[in-house]
Coordinates of C-alpha atoms in Angstrom, one line a residue:
M95 CA 99.1 -90.0 56.8
K96 CA 95.5 -88.9 56.9
Q97 CA 94.5 -91.9 54.9
F98 CA 96.4 -94.1 57.3
L99 CA 94.6 -92.7 60.3
I100 CA 91.2 -93.1 58.7
T101 CA 92.1 -96.7 57.9
A102 CA 93.3 -97.3 61.5
V103 CA 90.1 -95.8 63.0
L104 CA 88.0 -97.9 60.6
A105 CA 89.9 -101.1 61.5
S106 CA 89.5 -100.3 65.2
S107 CA 85.8 -99.7 64.8
L108 CA 85.3 -103.0 62.8
F109 CA 87.3 -104.9 65.5
G110 CA 85.1 -103.5 68.2
M111 CA 82.0 -104.4 66.3
A112 CA 83.3 -107.9 65.7
Q113 CA 84.0 -108.3 69.5
A114 CA 80.5 -107.1 70.3
Q115 CA 79.0 -109.6 67.8
N116 CA 81.1 -112.4 69.3
A117 CA 80.0 -111.6 72.8
A118 CA 76.4 -111.6 71.6
D119 CA 76.8 -114.9 69.9
T120 CA 78.4 -116.4 73.0
I121 CA 75.5 -115.3 75.2
M122 CA 73.1 -116.7 72.7
D123 CA 75.0 -120.1 72.9
V124 CA 74.6 -120.0 76.7
Q125 CA 70.9 -119.3 76.3
K126 CA 70.4 -122.0 73.7
A127 CA 72.2 -124.4 76.0
V128 CA 69.8 -123.6 78.9
S129 CA 66.8 -123.9 76.6
A130 CA 68.0 -127.3 75.3
M131 CA 68.5 -128.6 78.8
E132 CA 65.0 -127.6 79.8
E133 CA 63.8 -129.7 76.9
N134 CA 66.1 -132.6 77.9
Y135 CA 68.2 -132.2 74.7
C136 CA 71.4 -132.8 76.6
D137 CA 73.6 -133.4 73.5
S138 CA 72.5 -130.1 72.0
A139 CA 73.0 -128.4 75.3
E140 CA 76.6 -129.7 75.5
I141 CA 77.4 -128.5 72.0
F142 CA 76.1 -125.0 72.7
M143 CA 77.9 -124.8 76.1
S144 CA 81.1 -126.0 74.5
R145 CA 80.9 -123.2 72.0
A146 CA 80.2 -120.7 74.7
L147 CA 83.2 -121.9 76.8
A148 CA 85.5 -121.7 73.8
Q149 CA 84.7 -118.0 73.6
R150 CA 84.7 -117.2 77.3
Q151 CA 85.3 -119.3 80.4
T152 CA 83.4 -118.5 83.6
Y153 CA 82.7 -120.6 86.7
R154 CA 78.9 -120.5 85.9
R155 CA 79.5 -121.9 82.4
F156 CA 81.8 -124.7 83.7
L157 CA 79.2 -125.4 86.4
F158 CA 76.4 -125.7 83.9
M159 CA 78.5 -127.9 81.7
G160 CA 79.0 -130.2 84.7
E161 CA 75.3 -130.2 85.2
I162 CA 74.8 -131.2 81.5
L163 CA 77.3 -134.0 81.8
M164 CA 75.9 -135.3 85.1
K165 CA 72.4 -135.5 83.4
K166 CA 74.1 -137.5 80.6
Q167 CA 75.6 -139.7 83.4
E168 CA 79.1 -138.9 82.1
Y169 CA 80.4 -138.4 85.6
S170 CA 84.2 -138.5 84.8
K171 CA 83.8 -135.8 82.2
A172 CA 81.6 -133.8 84.6
V173 CA 84.4 -133.9 87.2
S174 CA 86.7 -132.1 84.8
A175 CA 84.1 -129.4 84.1
L176 CA 83.3 -129.0 87.8
R177 CA 87.0 -128.8 88.8
M178 CA 87.4 -125.9 86.3
A179 CA 84.4 -124.2 88.0
E180 CA 86.1 -124.6 91.3
K181 CA 89.3 -123.2 89.9
N182 CA 87.5 -120.1 88.7
F183 CA 85.3 -119.7 91.9
Q184 CA 86.2 -121.6 95.0
N185 CA 83.6 -123.7 96.8
C186 CA 81.0 -123.3 94.0
A187 CA 80.9 -127.0 93.0
L188 CA 81.5 -128.9 96.2
L189 CA 78.3 -131.0 96.4
P190 CA 78.2 -131.9 92.6
L191 CA 81.9 -133.0 92.8
A192 CA 81.1 -135.2 95.8
E193 CA 78.1 -136.7 93.8
C194 CA 80.3 -137.4 90.7
Y195 CA 83.1 -139.0 92.7
A196 CA 80.6 -141.1 94.5
M197 CA 79.0 -142.3 91.2
I198 CA 82.4 -143.3 89.8
G199 CA 83.4 -145.1 93.0
N200 CA 86.1 -142.7 94.2
T201 CA 84.9 -142.5 97.8
D202 CA 87.9 -140.7 99.3
S203 CA 87.4 -137.8 96.9
A204 CA 83.7 -137.9 97.4
F205 CA 84.1 -137.6 101.2
Y206 CA 86.7 -134.9 100.8
F207 CA 84.3 -132.6 98.9
L208 CA 81.4 -133.6 101.1
E209 CA 83.4 -132.6 104.2
K210 CA 84.2 -129.2 102.6
Y211 CA 80.6 -128.7 101.6
S212 CA 79.3 -129.4 105.1
Q213 CA 81.5 -126.5 106.4
K214 CA 79.6 -124.0 104.2
N215 CA 77.1 -121.7 105.8
N216 CA 74.5 -122.1 103.1
K217 CA 74.5 -125.9 102.9
L218 CA 71.4 -128.0 102.4
P219 CA 69.6 -129.6 105.4
L220 CA 71.2 -132.9 106.4
Q221 CA 68.0 -134.8 105.5
R222 CA 68.1 -133.5 101.9
I223 CA 71.8 -134.5 101.6
S224 CA 71.0 -137.9 103.0
D225 CA 68.2 -138.4 100.4
D226 CA 70.5 -137.5 97.5
T227 CA 70.4 -140.6 95.3
L228 CA 73.8 -139.7 93.7
L229 CA 75.4 -140.2 97.1
F230 CA 74.0 -143.7 97.4
N231 CA 77.4 -145.4 97.0
L232 CA 78.6 -143.7 100.2
K233 CA 75.7 -144.5 102.6
H234 CA 76.7 -148.1 103.5
L235 CA 80.2 -146.9 104.6
E236 CA 81.2 -146.2 108.2
K237 CA 82.7 -142.9 107.0
W238 CA 79.1 -141.8 106.1
T239 CA 77.9 -142.4 109.7
T240 CA 80.8 -140.6 111.1
W241 CA 80.4 -137.7 108.7
A242 CA 76.7 -137.4 109.4
K243 CA 77.2 -137.4 113.2
K244 CA 79.8 -134.6 113.2
T245 CA 78.0 -132.4 110.6
T246 CA 76.4 -129.7 112.7
Y247 CA 74.0 -126.8 112.0
S248 CA 73.7 -123.6 113.9
Q249 CA 70.5 -122.6 115.5
L250 CA 70.1 -119.9 112.9
E251 CA 70.5 -122.5 110.1
N252 CA 67.9 -124.8 111.6
D253 CA 65.5 -121.9 112.1
I254 CA 65.9 -120.8 108.5
F255 CA 65.3 -124.4 107.3
S256 CA 62.1 -124.6 109.5
A257 CA 60.9 -121.2 108.2
E258 CA 61.5 -122.2 104.6
H259 CA 59.6 -125.4 105.1
Y260 CA 56.6 -123.5 106.6
V261 CA 56.7 -120.9 103.8
N262 CA 56.7 -123.6 101.1
A263 CA 53.8 -125.4 102.9
Q264 CA 52.0 -122.0 103.1
R265 CA 51.8 -122.2 106.8
T266 CA 52.5 -118.5 107.0
G267 CA 51.7 -117.9 110.6
Q268 CA 54.3 -120.3 111.8
A269 CA 56.8 -119.0 109.2
L270 CA 56.3 -115.4 110.2
E271 CA 56.7 -116.2 113.9
I272 CA 60.1 -117.8 113.3
L273 CA 61.3 -115.1 110.8
D274 CA 60.3 -112.2 113.0
K275 CA 62.5 -113.6 115.8
I276 CA 65.4 -114.2 113.4
I277 CA 65.3 -110.7 111.9
K278 CA 65.1 -109.2 115.4
K279 CA 68.2 -111.1 116.4
Y280 CA 70.0 -111.0 113.1
P281 CA 68.9 -107.8 111.2
S282 CA 71.4 -108.5 108.4
C283 CA 70.1 -112.0 107.6
H284 CA 69.1 -111.5 103.9
K285 CA 67.6 -115.0 103.6
A286 CA 65.2 -114.2 106.4
Y287 CA 63.9 -111.1 104.7
Y288 CA 63.5 -113.0 101.4
L289 CA 61.5 -115.8 103.1
R290 CA 59.4 -113.3 105.0
A291 CA 58.6 -111.5 101.8
K292 CA 57.4 -114.9 100.3
A293 CA 55.3 -115.5 103.4
Y294 CA 53.7 -112.0 103.0
V295 CA 53.0 -112.8 99.3
S296 CA 51.1 -115.9 100.4
D297 CA 49.0 -113.7 102.6
Q298 CA 48.6 -111.2 99.7
N299 CA 50.3 -108.5 101.8
Y300 CA 52.2 -107.1 98.9
K301 CA 53.2 -103.8 100.7
S302 CA 55.0 -105.7 103.5
A303 CA 56.4 -108.2 101.0
L304 CA 58.0 -105.4 98.9
Q305 CA 59.6 -103.8 101.9
D306 CA 61.2 -107.0 102.9
I307 CA 62.4 -108.1 99.5
L308 CA 63.9 -104.6 99.0
R309 CA 65.9 -105.1 102.2
A310 CA 67.1 -108.6 101.0
V311 CA 68.1 -107.1 97.7
K312 CA 70.0 -104.3 99.4
L313 CA 72.0 -106.8 101.4
R314 CA 72.5 -109.1 98.3
P315 CA 72.1 -106.8 95.2
K316 CA 73.1 -109.5 92.7
Q317 CA 71.1 -112.4 94.1
T318 CA 68.9 -113.2 91.1
E319 CA 66.5 -115.3 93.2
Y320 CA 65.8 -112.2 95.3
L321 CA 65.5 -109.9 92.2
E322 CA 63.0 -112.3 90.6
N323 CA 61.0 -112.3 93.7
Q324 CA 61.0 -108.5 93.8
A325 CA 59.8 -108.4 90.1
N326 CA 57.0 -110.9 90.9
I327 CA 55.9 -108.7 93.8
Y328 CA 55.8 -105.7 91.5
F329 CA 53.7 -107.7 89.1
L330 CA 51.3 -108.8 91.8
S331 CA 51.1 -105.1 92.9
K332 CA 50.3 -104.2 89.2
K333 CA 53.5 -102.1 89.0
Y334 CA 54.3 -103.6 85.6
A335 CA 56.9 -101.2 84.4
L336 CA 59.0 -101.7 87.6
A337 CA 58.5 -105.5 87.2
A338 CA 59.7 -105.4 83.6
Q339 CA 62.8 -103.3 84.5
T340 CA 63.7 -105.7 87.4
Y341 CA 63.4 -108.7 85.1
V342 CA 65.7 -107.0 82.6
S343 CA 68.2 -106.4 85.5
V344 CA 68.2 -110.1 86.2
L345 CA 69.0 -110.8 82.5
K346 CA 71.9 -108.5 82.6
I347 CA 73.3 -110.1 85.8
D348 CA 72.6 -113.8 84.9
E349 CA 73.0 -115.0 81.3
F350 CA 71.3 -118.3 82.4
A351 CA 68.1 -116.7 83.6
I352 CA 66.4 -117.0 80.1
K353 CA 62.9 -117.5 81.4
N354 CA 62.9 -113.9 82.3
Y355 CA 62.7 -112.8 78.6
Y356 CA 59.1 -113.9 78.7
N357 CA 58.5 -112.3 82.1
A358 CA 60.0 -109.0 81.0
A359 CA 58.0 -109.1 77.7
K360 CA 54.7 -109.8 79.6
N361 CA 55.2 -106.9 82.0
F362 CA 56.4 -104.5 79.2
Y363 CA 53.2 -105.4 77.4
L364 CA 51.0 -104.8 80.5
S365 CA 52.7 -101.4 80.9
S366 CA 51.9 -100.6 77.2
N367 CA 55.6 -100.5 76.3
Y368 CA 55.1 -102.4 73.1
V369 CA 58.5 -101.7 71.6
A370 CA 60.3 -103.4 74.5
A371 CA 57.6 -106.1 74.7
I372 CA 58.2 -107.1 71.1
K373 CA 62.0 -107.2 71.7
Y374 CA 61.8 -109.5 74.7
A375 CA 58.8 -111.6 73.4
S376 CA 60.7 -112.2 70.1
M377 CA 63.7 -113.4 72.1
A378 CA 61.5 -115.6 74.3
T379 CA 60.0 -117.3 71.2
Q380 CA 63.5 -117.9 69.7
L381 CA 64.6 -119.6 72.9
Y382 CA 61.3 -121.4 73.5
P383 CA 59.9 -122.0 69.9
N384 CA 57.4 -124.6 71.1
D385 CA 56.2 -122.8 74.3
E386 CA 52.6 -121.7 73.9
D387 CA 52.7 -119.0 76.5
C388 CA 55.6 -117.3 74.6
I389 CA 53.9 -117.7 71.2
L390 CA 50.5 -116.3 72.4
L391 CA 52.2 -113.4 74.2
Y392 CA 54.3 -112.5 71.1
S393 CA 51.2 -112.7 68.9
E394 CA 49.2 -110.5 71.3
V395 CA 51.9 -107.9 71.4
L396 CA 52.2 -107.8 67.6
L397 CA 48.4 -107.4 67.4
A398 CA 48.5 -104.6 70.0
T399 CA 50.9 -102.7 67.7
G400 CA 48.6 -103.1 64.8
D401 CA 50.6 -105.7 63.0
A402 CA 47.8 -108.3 62.7
I403 CA 49.3 -110.0 59.7
S404 CA 52.6 -110.8 61.6
A405 CA 50.6 -111.8 64.7
L406 CA 48.5 -114.2 62.6
K407 CA 51.6 -115.6 61.0
V408 CA 53.2 -116.3 64.4
I409 CA 50.2 -118.0 65.8
N410 CA 49.4 -120.1 62.7
Q411 CA 52.9 -121.3 62.0
A412 CA 53.8 -122.1 65.5
G413 CA 52.5 -125.6 65.5
I414 CA 51.5 -125.4 69.2
E415 CA 49.6 -128.0 71.0
K416 CA 47.1 -125.5 72.4
K417 CA 47.2 -126.2 76.1
S418 CA 45.0 -123.1 76.4
P419 CA 42.8 -123.6 73.3
A420 CA 40.2 -121.0 74.3
Q421 CA 42.8 -118.2 74.5
F422 CA 44.3 -119.5 71.3
Y423 CA 41.0 -119.2 69.4
R424 CA 40.2 -115.8 71.0
L425 CA 43.5 -114.3 70.0
R426 CA 43.5 -115.8 66.5
G427 CA 39.9 -114.6 66.1
L428 CA 41.1 -111.1 66.9
C429 CA 43.8 -111.4 64.3
Y430 CA 41.3 -112.5 61.7
L431 CA 39.0 -109.6 62.7
K432 CA 41.8 -107.1 62.2
T433 CA 42.7 -108.7 58.8
E434 CA 39.0 -108.5 57.7
T435 CA 38.7 -112.3 57.5
Y436 CA 35.3 -112.2 59.3
N437 CA 34.1 -115.8 58.7
F438 CA 37.3 -117.2 60.2
A439 CA 37.1 -114.7 63.1
I440 CA 33.5 -115.7 63.9
S441 CA 34.4 -119.4 63.8
D442 CA 37.3 -118.9 66.2
F443 CA 35.2 -116.7 68.5
C444 CA 32.5 -119.4 68.6
N445 CA 35.2 -122.1 69.5
A446 CA 36.6 -119.9 72.2
I447 CA 33.2 -119.3 73.9
D448 CA 32.3 -123.0 73.7
L449 CA 35.6 -123.9 75.4
N450 CA 35.5 -121.2 78.0
N451 CA 32.3 -119.2 78.6
S452 CA 34.1 -116.9 81.0
L453 CA 35.8 -115.1 78.1
T454 CA 32.8 -112.7 77.8
D455 CA 34.7 -110.0 76.0
I456 CA 34.4 -112.2 72.9
Y457 CA 30.7 -111.2 72.5
L458 CA 32.0 -107.6 71.8
H459 CA 34.4 -108.8 69.1
R460 CA 32.1 -111.4 67.6
G461 CA 29.4 -108.8 67.4
M462 CA 31.7 -106.5 65.5
A463 CA 32.6 -109.4 63.1
Y464 CA 28.8 -110.0 62.5
Y465 CA 28.2 -106.3 62.0
L466 CA 31.0 -106.0 59.4
M467 CA 29.5 -109.0 57.5
G468 CA 26.1 -107.2 57.4
E469 CA 24.5 -109.4 60.1
K470 CA 23.2 -106.6 62.3
D471 CA 20.7 -108.7 64.3
L472 CA 23.3 -111.2 65.3
A473 CA 25.7 -108.3 66.1
H474 CA 23.1 -106.6 68.3
N475 CA 22.4 -109.9 70.1
D476 CA 26.0 -110.3 71.0
W477 CA 26.4 -106.7 72.1
Q478 CA 23.3 -107.1 74.3
T479 CA 24.9 -110.2 75.9
A480 CA 28.2 -108.3 76.4
L481 CA 26.3 -105.6 78.3
K482 CA 24.9 -108.2 80.7
F483 CA 28.6 -109.0 81.5
K484 CA 29.3 -105.3 82.1
H485 CA 31.3 -104.7 78.9
F486 CA 29.9 -101.2 78.6
Q487 CA 31.7 -100.5 75.3
A488 CA 28.9 -102.6 73.8
N489 CA 26.4 -99.8 74.6
N490 CA 28.5 -97.5 72.4
Y491 CA 28.3 -100.0 69.6
L492 CA 24.6 -100.4 70.0
Q493 CA 24.2 -96.6 69.8
K494 CA 26.6 -96.1 66.9
Y495 CA 25.7 -99.1 64.7
R496 CA 22.0 -99.2 64.7

């Protein structure tokens, strides 16, 4: 009997572990699908999302599958995916369904979903719907004129559209004037707080921006767009630990928000939480293996933990195009310095300075490389230059390494 219980407990434990692994694999498939779509690898995205849907069906996954198929111009197949999204969460796919039906020539169904979409509170401005190229097949019909004439917007909706336009155009004075009035009249209008926060960010008024975005998040605690804005405000306010935690919250809420692995890693790194930074930077580079920002950050975090060899391996094997070559050479030079490959370090530091002479801390590091090679005069020259740029650590080097 005792043996039976042990076996049962072990089996239960193994089953739980298998379930957890399957869940992790499914989330990874979703994330790979998002990454593939961002790189325009639609076939790969479809394969990954099909695997994810085979494990767990959610409206967001069906919605994203519809987006993939629409990008592939497979509109009939997209309709099937989008209808499943609608079945799982009502009114989540009205506009894309109207677009797909318009593209396959089923105008009755297209107008049916367009009518339903126009009754939503958070619909797009009429002009943006009219400019939608996927609805082109409808615009010559009399039904379109009739629909456009009877599609109405409340004063609040029009004011929100106007404010959003001014915020995006960085005309913050006009945006704030409208948003102040909206919030006074509708104190529970979360979109108004969100837009006013963005306007305050444009004016670098981060204190007021944070107050408003926190109000928006309180009203809509799972709105990822608001949480991302909150995290960005924390970042701009140099509250890096809070920014990192907020980005992690977004990742927990939204499996599609994979860009936030990089954002979380960056803020963990800036807050000196290197263990967490490595975890999220590693994930970011897995999802974006050709993204230079992800690669440079991952290398920089590894270097900060003292693992210069791994950092050098990441940066050398990445095959990146070096859109930021000065930063690339600076970081690789630091890796070479830490691995005592001084000739290579000096060469990379020279390249970095030639490409961007504002990276004045390089004089500190190149000076150290010169010193460790026995070139004291060259080292002292670099440290003297570093002092001119107010890198006062150079003064310690000049005193210590005479």
